[in-house]
Structure formats: C-alpha cells, structure tokens
Amino acid sequence: MSDTDLVIIGGGISGASLLYTVAKFTDVDDVTLIEKEREIAAINSHRTNNSQTLHFGDIETNYTLEKAEEVKEGAELLAGYLEGEDPDREMHSKRSKMVLGVGDEEVAKLEERYHENGFGDLFPKLREIGREEIAELEPKVVEGRDPGTELKALQTPDGYVVDYGAVAASFVDAAREEEGVSVHLGTTVTNVDDRGDGFLVETDDGDFESEAVVVAAGSHSLQFAKEMGYGEGMSLLPVAGSFFLADDLLNGKVYTLQMKKLPFAAVHGDADVHDDGITRFGPTAKLVPALERGHLSTVSDFVDVFGFNPDSVLSYVNILSDKILFPYVVRNLVYDLPVVGKRAFLPDVQKVVPSVDVDDIDRAKGYGGVRPQIVDTENKELDMGEAKIVEDGVLFNITPSPGASTALKNAMRDVDTVLGFFEDDYEFDEAAFRDATIENFPRADEEAETDDEAETDDEAEADDEAGEEATENDDADGEEVAAETDD
C-alpha cells in the first residue's frame, strides 16, 4: 500500500499535462500517475492516432468566435511550451496553414468570417490570400484546378504540427525531475473506492491511498465515473478517425470549410510531423462500439458507458436521424470499404489537391484513434464541448477534440479544482507556469520586429558588400593607372 496526495489515472496528453503542472508549479508534496500501457501516450495521443494539429481556432470554420477565443489561449500555452522546450523541432514542426475556399459561395463565407465575424481581428497573423499566393505556398492546391473557379484562403504561419505523444512524454520527464513524483506504467486500475476521507485506488500491481483522484483516461473517464455512481445523464458516441496517405504533395496544412452542425473536422491535408515525404488526408469519422481503436476488449467497456437504457437509445436515434449527420455517417462507413472506399474518398482529396488520382492515395493502416464525443442523454443531443465531472475529491476529465491542443489550459483549470480538494493547503504558481509556456509564444508584433531586424541586417550586409566592392574597384583602378604610367 502506497500513500500519496494525488493520483492521476491516465498517461495521455491530458494526464501528462496535469502531472507536469502539479509537479512543477504547485507545492503538492506527492503525486502519482498510473497508466495501463507500458509507455506514455500509447493510445489517442500517439502521433499516428490524431491529425497532429495544434488547433488555434483560426482556420477551424465550425468554431464560433467565442469558442475560438477559448481555444486560442490553450493553443498558445502549448505552442509557447514547444517554442521554449523544443528549439530543434524534435516534437513539432512549424509550417504554413490555411483554410481553402473553393467557389463563390465558400469564398464569400471566408470573407465574411475574416472581415465581419471578427476572426481577422482575433488572429493578427491570419491574412487573406488569393490564387497566386496560394500557388506560391502550395503549388499542388492550384495545379490542375479550373482557372475560372474562384479561389481564396485564410492563411497563417502558425501551422504547428505536433507529435502529442512526444510532448506528453516530455511533460512526464520534466515532472519526474521533481521530488515526490512517481509514475507507474503497465499498471491497470481495477477499482476506485471513495472512503469518505480519501480514496483507495486498486490496481493489478498494488494499491494506493490518496486524498484526491483525477481520472484523465479519455473515453474510459466516463466509465470510471459511472462505476462510482456519477455521470448520469451522459453517454458517449465513440468516433474512430482514419486517414489516407499520399506522397509529398503539400508543404503545410490545408483545411477545407467545415459544416457548423458537425463536431467532426472537415477533410484536410497535412504534412507529417516527422516525415516530409508523406501527406495525410483525413480524418474520416466512423462510429464504433468500442472505447479504443482495434481493441475488442473495449467493446464491453462501451456497453458499460452506453448503458442500453431508454434515454441512451433515444439519444442515439435522435442524433443519428439528423438530416445532416445521418448521410455523413453513412458516407464515412463507405470510406472504410476495400477498393470502393478510397474511390469514394477521392473527391474530398481532390478538393485540396485536384490532380490526385485514386492510385495516388492508400489507406493508412494502423492509423487513427477514437474520439469520445459526449452525448447529453437528458436533452437527447450531442454535447459539442468538453466535459468534466467534479465530485468531492475526484475529477473526471473527458476531453474530445481539441483536448490535446488545450491540454495545458485544461491542466491549469484542473489544478485549481484539485487544490480546492485540499482546502487550499497548497498553492499554484501561475506566473511561473505562464513564463514556461505562453510567454514564449511569438506574437505578431514580435515576429514583425524580428523580420525588420533581419531586413536591417541584410541591408547592412549588402551595404558592407557594396562598400568592399567599391574599395576593390578603386584599388583596381589605381593599379591600372600606375601600370599605364609605368608604360
């Protein structure tokens, strides 16, 4: 039996972010992370199981301005961490990113979004670009496209491509540098017992007594909550994302316009974080009766979460009968079929890269995770946001997209909740947290100053070179005169 102040269940990007924040920026004496896999971020946070995008809300056209404002700070916290801790770009790369409008209707929507809806003001680095500049940044996007088709994009240099698994591992490594931190991998939590004055966390490798517990286990968080008698009125719609791969077609990220009623990302093309020779297209969104992709053992876990009660069944019927969502679900099922699947998916790819043929794309085998989309069984509808269940001493964190992008912001909020469990015996150094994260994020005015300095340096260098050339020419002229005199 081990005693600890706080147990965090789950070693994906959410659990790792919280461990990092508690260990580095609070004075909590003892914190323990428990992960059932043998490595950190082995499931949804693994780089092959998500689109590797850091979502700011600038080019995600199904975001309202209010949601974009919320997501923006979270993304800047993580981007700042990467700028400070990963200068050699081992965990991320930074490329151009744009959302593409094709045709008069989509172009009009982008213009309205940028000028009238406030996104141009909220994101100073975001700018409108036309066909010629799109072709300069992404030649394949314009190549083979009808020249009479209206084309416009909203583009930004903040296209962070992130290996979230590597970032999660770096959080854990940083936390382990502090005293009182223990990490248990390959350890499965079998039960969490609320004893009134604390918790008994039972595992297959020993038990832990703790004053507080945070469950940050993705889809399994709701399963834990229901086992403890919480989470009534909630269910999950597990959505599996898949990808198709092509050769090197894009330099950065190119998104298409998203449908506002759908919580799922529109198809986009991405350069891979670790392999410039690969372009991903996706994700698709297929409903699956499991909490983890490819793990049949989690089918029974889904049954636990779903409950098969009238409210859950009616919620699914109501959601899936929607005239927009139902065709979308059927179409995404077709994408998984052999042979015909990639032919059906091809038009989505061609909207980004018109010259692509069916033989240019292949299904990405072994790629894709499961996104825990929350279902509100009381109102019989999808809950488009993140969900937290907070009870006395225990927090269940369920984070659908963009949970990875806002992981540090979630961690900052969760720290406030956790410290409340301890009746404010401990403190959070938010200033130090921000110094280590968001303060390193390059702002538009800072980048402009850097560009100006670079231009000034280039001009000075050019002037120096010109002066040297003039001196050399003067010397040469003098030598010629002297030679003539000698003659």
PDB file of C-alpha atoms in Angstrom, residues 8 27 75 102-103 125 147-149 184 221 224-225 246 254 270 279 304 349 373 420 440 445 460 465 476:
ATOM      1  CA  ILE A   8      -3.782  10.814 -11.783  1.00  0.00           C
ATOM      2  CA  ASP A  27       3.802  22.674  -3.774  1.00  0.00           C
ATOM      3  CA  ALA A  75      -3.088  26.548 -28.096  1.00  0.00           C
ATOM      4  CA  VAL A 102     -13.392  26.954 -53.454  1.00  0.00           C
ATOM      5  CA  GLY A 103     -16.137  28.615 -55.481  1.00  0.00           C
ATOM      6  CA  LYS A 125      -1.261  36.702 -38.230  1.00  0.00           C
ATOM      7  CA  PRO A 147      -8.841  28.737 -63.677  1.00  0.00           C
ATOM      8  CA  GLY A 148     -12.404  30.047 -63.752  1.00  0.00           C
ATOM      9  CA  THR A 149     -13.142  28.754 -60.245  1.00  0.00           C
ATOM     10  CA  HIS A 184       3.620   3.586 -12.801  1.00  0.00           C
ATOM     11  CA  SER A 221     -13.078   8.513 -17.764  1.00  0.00           C
ATOM     12  CA  PHE A 224     -14.841   5.149 -14.176  1.00  0.00           C
ATOM     13  CA  ALA A 225     -17.384   7.827 -13.284  1.00  0.00           C
ATOM     14  CA  ALA A 246      -0.044  10.095 -50.366  1.00  0.00           C
ATOM     15  CA  VAL A 254      -4.623  22.844 -45.957  1.00  0.00           C
ATOM     16  CA  ASP A 270      -1.240  17.656 -43.673  1.00  0.00           C
ATOM     17  CA  THR A 279       0.966  13.821 -46.893  1.00  0.00           C
ATOM     18  CA  ASP A 304     -20.785  -0.078 -19.615  1.00  0.00           C
ATOM     19  CA  VAL A 349      -8.841  14.769 -51.510  1.00  0.00           C
ATOM     20  CA  GLN A 373     -17.912  12.618 -28.365  1.00  0.00           C
ATOM     21  CA  GLY A 420      -9.730  23.071  -3.762  1.00  0.00           C
ATOM     22  CA  ASN A 440       7.377  32.037 -25.208  1.00  0.00           C
ATOM     23  CA  ASP A 445       4.353  42.339 -33.447  1.00  0.00           C
ATOM     24  CA  ALA A 460      23.694  46.423 -43.670  1.00  0.00           C
ATOM     25  CA  GLU A 465      29.484  44.151 -49.522  1.00  0.00           C
ATOM     26  CA  ALA A 476      41.936  48.062 -59.200  1.00  0.00           C
TER      27      ALA A 476
END
